[in-house]
PDB file of C-alpha atoms in Angstrom:
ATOM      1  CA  UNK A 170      67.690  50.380  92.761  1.00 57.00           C
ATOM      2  CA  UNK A 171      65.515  49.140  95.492  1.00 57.00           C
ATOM      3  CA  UNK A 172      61.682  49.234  95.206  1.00 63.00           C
ATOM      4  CA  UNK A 173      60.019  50.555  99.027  1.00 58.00           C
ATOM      5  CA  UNK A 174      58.278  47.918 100.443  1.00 62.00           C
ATOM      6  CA  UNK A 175      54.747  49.690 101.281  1.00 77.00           C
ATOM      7  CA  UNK A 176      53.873  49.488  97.507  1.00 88.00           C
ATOM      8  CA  UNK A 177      49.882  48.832  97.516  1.00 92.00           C
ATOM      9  CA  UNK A 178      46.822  50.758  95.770  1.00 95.00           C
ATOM     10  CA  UNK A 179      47.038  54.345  95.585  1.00 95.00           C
ATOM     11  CA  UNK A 180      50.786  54.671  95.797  1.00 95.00           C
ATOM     12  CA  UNK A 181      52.051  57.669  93.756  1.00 96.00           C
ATOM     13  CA  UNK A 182      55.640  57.900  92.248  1.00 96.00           C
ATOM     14  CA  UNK A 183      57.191  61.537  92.734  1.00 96.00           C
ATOM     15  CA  UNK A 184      56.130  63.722  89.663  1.00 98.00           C
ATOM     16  CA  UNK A 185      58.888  64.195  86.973  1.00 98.00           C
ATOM     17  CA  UNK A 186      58.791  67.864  85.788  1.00 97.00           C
ATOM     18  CA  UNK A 187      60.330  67.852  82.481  1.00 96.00           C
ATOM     19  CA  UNK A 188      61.972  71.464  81.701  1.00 96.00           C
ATOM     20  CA  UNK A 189      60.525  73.302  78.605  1.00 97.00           C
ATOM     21  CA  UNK A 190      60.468  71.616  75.083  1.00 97.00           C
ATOM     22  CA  UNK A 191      62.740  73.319  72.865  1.00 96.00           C
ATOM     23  CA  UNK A 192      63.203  73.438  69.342  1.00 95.00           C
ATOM     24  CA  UNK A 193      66.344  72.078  70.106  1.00 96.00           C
ATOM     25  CA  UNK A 194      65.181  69.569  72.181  1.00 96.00           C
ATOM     26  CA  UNK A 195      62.620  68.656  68.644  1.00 96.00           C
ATOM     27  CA  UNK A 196      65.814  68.104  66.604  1.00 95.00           C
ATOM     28  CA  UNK A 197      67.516  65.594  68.674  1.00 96.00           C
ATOM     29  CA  UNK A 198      65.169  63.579  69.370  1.00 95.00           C
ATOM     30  CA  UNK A 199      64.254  63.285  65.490  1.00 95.00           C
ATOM     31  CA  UNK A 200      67.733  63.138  65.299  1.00 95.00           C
ATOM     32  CA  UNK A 201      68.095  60.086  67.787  1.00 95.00           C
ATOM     33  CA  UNK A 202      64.417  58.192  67.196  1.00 94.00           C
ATOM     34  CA  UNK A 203      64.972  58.616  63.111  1.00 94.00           C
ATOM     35  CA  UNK A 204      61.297  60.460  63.635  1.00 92.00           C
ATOM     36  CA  UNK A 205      62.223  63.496  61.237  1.00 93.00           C
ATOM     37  CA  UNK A 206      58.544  64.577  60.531  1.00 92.00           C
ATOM     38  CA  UNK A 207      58.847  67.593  59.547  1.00 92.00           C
ATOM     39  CA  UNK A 208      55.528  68.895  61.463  1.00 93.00           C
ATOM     40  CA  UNK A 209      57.875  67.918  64.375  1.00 94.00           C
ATOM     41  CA  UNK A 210      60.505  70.379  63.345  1.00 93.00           C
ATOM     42  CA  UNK A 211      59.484  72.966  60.213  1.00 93.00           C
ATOM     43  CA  UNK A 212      57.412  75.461  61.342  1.00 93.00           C
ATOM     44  CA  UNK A 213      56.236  76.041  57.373  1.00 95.00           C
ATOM     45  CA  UNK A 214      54.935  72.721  57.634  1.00 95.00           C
ATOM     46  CA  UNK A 215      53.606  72.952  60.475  1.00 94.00           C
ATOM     47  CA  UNK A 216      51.665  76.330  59.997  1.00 95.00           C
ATOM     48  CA  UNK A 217      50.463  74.902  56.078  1.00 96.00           C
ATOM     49  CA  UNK A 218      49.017  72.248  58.557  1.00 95.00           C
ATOM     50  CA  UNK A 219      46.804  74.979  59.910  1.00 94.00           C
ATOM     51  CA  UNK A 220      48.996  74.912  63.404  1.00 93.00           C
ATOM     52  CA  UNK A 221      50.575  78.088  65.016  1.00 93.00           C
ATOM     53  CA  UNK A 222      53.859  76.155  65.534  1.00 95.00           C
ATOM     54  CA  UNK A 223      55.605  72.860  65.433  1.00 94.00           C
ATOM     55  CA  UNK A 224      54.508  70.468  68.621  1.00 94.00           C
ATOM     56  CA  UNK A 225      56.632  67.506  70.729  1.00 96.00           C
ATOM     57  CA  UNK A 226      56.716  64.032  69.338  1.00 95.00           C
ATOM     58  CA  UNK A 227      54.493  61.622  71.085  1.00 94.00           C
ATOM     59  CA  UNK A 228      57.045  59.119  71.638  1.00 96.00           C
ATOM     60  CA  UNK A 229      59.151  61.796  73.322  1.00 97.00           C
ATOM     61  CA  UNK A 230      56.366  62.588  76.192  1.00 96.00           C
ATOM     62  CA  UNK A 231      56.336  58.301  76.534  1.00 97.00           C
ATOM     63  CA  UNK A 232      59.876  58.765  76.715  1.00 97.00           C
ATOM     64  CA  UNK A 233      59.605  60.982  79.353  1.00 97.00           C
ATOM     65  CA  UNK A 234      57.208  58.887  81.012  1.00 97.00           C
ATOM     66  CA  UNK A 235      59.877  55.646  80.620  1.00 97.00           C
ATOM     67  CA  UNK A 236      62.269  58.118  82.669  1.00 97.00           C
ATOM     68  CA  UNK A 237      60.087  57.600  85.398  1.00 98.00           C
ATOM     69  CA  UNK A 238      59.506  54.644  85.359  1.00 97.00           C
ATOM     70  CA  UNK A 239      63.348  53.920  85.127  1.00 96.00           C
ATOM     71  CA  UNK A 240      64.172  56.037  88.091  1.00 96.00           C
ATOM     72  CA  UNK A 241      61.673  54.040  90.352  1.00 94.00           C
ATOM     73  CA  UNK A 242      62.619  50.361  89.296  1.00 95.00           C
ATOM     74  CA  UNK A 243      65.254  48.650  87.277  1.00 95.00           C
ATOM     75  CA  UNK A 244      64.567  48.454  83.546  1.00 96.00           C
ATOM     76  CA  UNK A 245      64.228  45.038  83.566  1.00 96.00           C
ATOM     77  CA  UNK A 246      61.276  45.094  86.107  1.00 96.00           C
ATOM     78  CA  UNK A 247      59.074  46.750  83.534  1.00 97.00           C
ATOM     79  CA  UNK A 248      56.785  44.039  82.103  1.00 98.00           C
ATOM     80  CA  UNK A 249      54.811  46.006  79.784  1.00 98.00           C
ATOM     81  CA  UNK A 250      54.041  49.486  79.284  1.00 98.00           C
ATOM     82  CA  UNK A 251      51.930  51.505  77.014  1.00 98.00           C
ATOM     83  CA  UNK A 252      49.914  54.695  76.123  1.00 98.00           C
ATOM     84  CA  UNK A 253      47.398  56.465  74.474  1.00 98.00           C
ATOM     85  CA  UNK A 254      48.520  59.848  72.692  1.00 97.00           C
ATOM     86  CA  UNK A 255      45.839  62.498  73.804  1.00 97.00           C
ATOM     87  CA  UNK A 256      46.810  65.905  73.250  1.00 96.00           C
ATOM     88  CA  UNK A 257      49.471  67.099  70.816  1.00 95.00           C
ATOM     89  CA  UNK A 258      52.077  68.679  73.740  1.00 96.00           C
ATOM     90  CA  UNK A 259      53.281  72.487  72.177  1.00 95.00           C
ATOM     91  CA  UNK A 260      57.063  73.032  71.510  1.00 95.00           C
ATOM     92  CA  UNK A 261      58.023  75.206  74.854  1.00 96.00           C
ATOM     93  CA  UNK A 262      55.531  73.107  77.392  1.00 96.00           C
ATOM     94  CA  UNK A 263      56.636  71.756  80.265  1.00 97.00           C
ATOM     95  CA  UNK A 264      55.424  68.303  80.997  1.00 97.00           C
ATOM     96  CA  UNK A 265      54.340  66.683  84.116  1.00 98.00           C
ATOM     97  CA  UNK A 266      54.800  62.874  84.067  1.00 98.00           C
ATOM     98  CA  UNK A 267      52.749  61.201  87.132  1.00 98.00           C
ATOM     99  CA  UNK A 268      52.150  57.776  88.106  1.00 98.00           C
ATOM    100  CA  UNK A 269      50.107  55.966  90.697  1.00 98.00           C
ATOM    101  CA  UNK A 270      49.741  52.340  91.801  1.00 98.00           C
ATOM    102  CA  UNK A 271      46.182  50.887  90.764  1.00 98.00           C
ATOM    103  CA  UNK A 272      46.379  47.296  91.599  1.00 97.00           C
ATOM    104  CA  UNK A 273      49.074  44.830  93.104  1.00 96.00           C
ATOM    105  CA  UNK A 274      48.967  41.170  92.510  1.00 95.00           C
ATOM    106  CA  UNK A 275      50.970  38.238  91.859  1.00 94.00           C
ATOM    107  CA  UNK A 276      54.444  40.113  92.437  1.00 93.00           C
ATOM    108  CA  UNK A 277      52.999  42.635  89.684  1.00 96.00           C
ATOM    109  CA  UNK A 278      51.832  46.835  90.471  1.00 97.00           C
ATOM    110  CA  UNK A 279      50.056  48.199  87.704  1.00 98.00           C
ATOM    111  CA  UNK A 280      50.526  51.853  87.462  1.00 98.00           C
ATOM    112  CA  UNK A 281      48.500  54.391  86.171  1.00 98.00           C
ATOM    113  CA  UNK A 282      50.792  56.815  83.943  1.00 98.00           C
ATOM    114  CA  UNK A 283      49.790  59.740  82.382  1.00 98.00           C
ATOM    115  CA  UNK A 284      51.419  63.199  80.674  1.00 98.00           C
ATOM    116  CA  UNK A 285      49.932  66.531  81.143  1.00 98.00           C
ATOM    117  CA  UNK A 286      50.822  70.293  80.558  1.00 97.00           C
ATOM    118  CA  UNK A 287      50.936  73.359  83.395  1.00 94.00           C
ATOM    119  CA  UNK A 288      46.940  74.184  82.452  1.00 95.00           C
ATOM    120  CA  UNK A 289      45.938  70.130  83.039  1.00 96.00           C
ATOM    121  CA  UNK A 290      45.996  69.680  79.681  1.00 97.00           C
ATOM    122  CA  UNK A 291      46.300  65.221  79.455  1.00 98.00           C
ATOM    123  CA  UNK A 292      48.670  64.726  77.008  1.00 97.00           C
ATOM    124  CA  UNK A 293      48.802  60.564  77.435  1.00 97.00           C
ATOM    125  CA  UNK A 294      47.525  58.308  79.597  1.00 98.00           C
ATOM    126  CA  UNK A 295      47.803  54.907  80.078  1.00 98.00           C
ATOM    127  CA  UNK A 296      49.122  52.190  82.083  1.00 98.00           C
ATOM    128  CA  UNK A 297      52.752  50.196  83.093  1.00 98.00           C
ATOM    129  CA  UNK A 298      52.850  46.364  84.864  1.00 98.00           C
ATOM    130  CA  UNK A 299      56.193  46.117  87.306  1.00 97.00           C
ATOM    131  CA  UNK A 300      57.390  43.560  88.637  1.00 96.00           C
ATOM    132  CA  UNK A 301      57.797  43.956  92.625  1.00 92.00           C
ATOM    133  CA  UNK A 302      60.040  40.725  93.600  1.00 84.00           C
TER     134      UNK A 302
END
């Protein structure tokens, strides 16, 4: 995995369109992350919540997001990486994971990353340092 060698300000890694949430989806990933909250999962728990139906887990969307990441540079380029949850993201969206270059320094890019939904909706946002060399 080779990084391009224009990286600089404003750079923007291709969008990663993840297909519709399932319920499906919502079970394996409790499944996998040991997350079983049922608000995640039970729609009786979700709707005594006062919710219409049972939404993603945040960590899933930053999973998402890591998936990006990943398919732009080798894991062990990421240097740190973190979010801020937003928006709860609806079992059956389809979220867009985008990232842009903000600043490059030292051998470093820090990327602006952020999760939203098909109406703009901002799911997460926040920010990754890569190393370049």
């Amino acid at each position: 995995m080779t990084i391009p060698k224009s990286i600089e300000v404003g750079t923007e890694l291709p969008p990663l369109r993840v297909a519709p949430i399932s319920r499906t989806t919502l079970a394996l990933f409790a499944g996998a992350s040991g997350d079983h909250n049922p608000i995640h999962i039970d729609l009786d728990v979700a709707k005594s919540a006062g919710l219409g139906d049972v939404f993603a887990h945040g960590m899933l969307s930053m999973a998402y997001l890591g998936r990006l990441l990943t398919d732009w540079v080798a894991q062990e380029r990421i240097r740190s990486f973190r979010v801020r949850f937003a928006a709860v993201t609806p079992v059956h969206a389809s979220p867009i994971c985008t990232a842009s270059v903000v600043s490059v320094e030292d051998g470093l890019a820090t990327l602006a990353v952020t999760v939203a939904l098909d109406d703009g909706t901002l799911t997460l946002a926040g920010d990754a340092v890569v190393a370049l060399d």
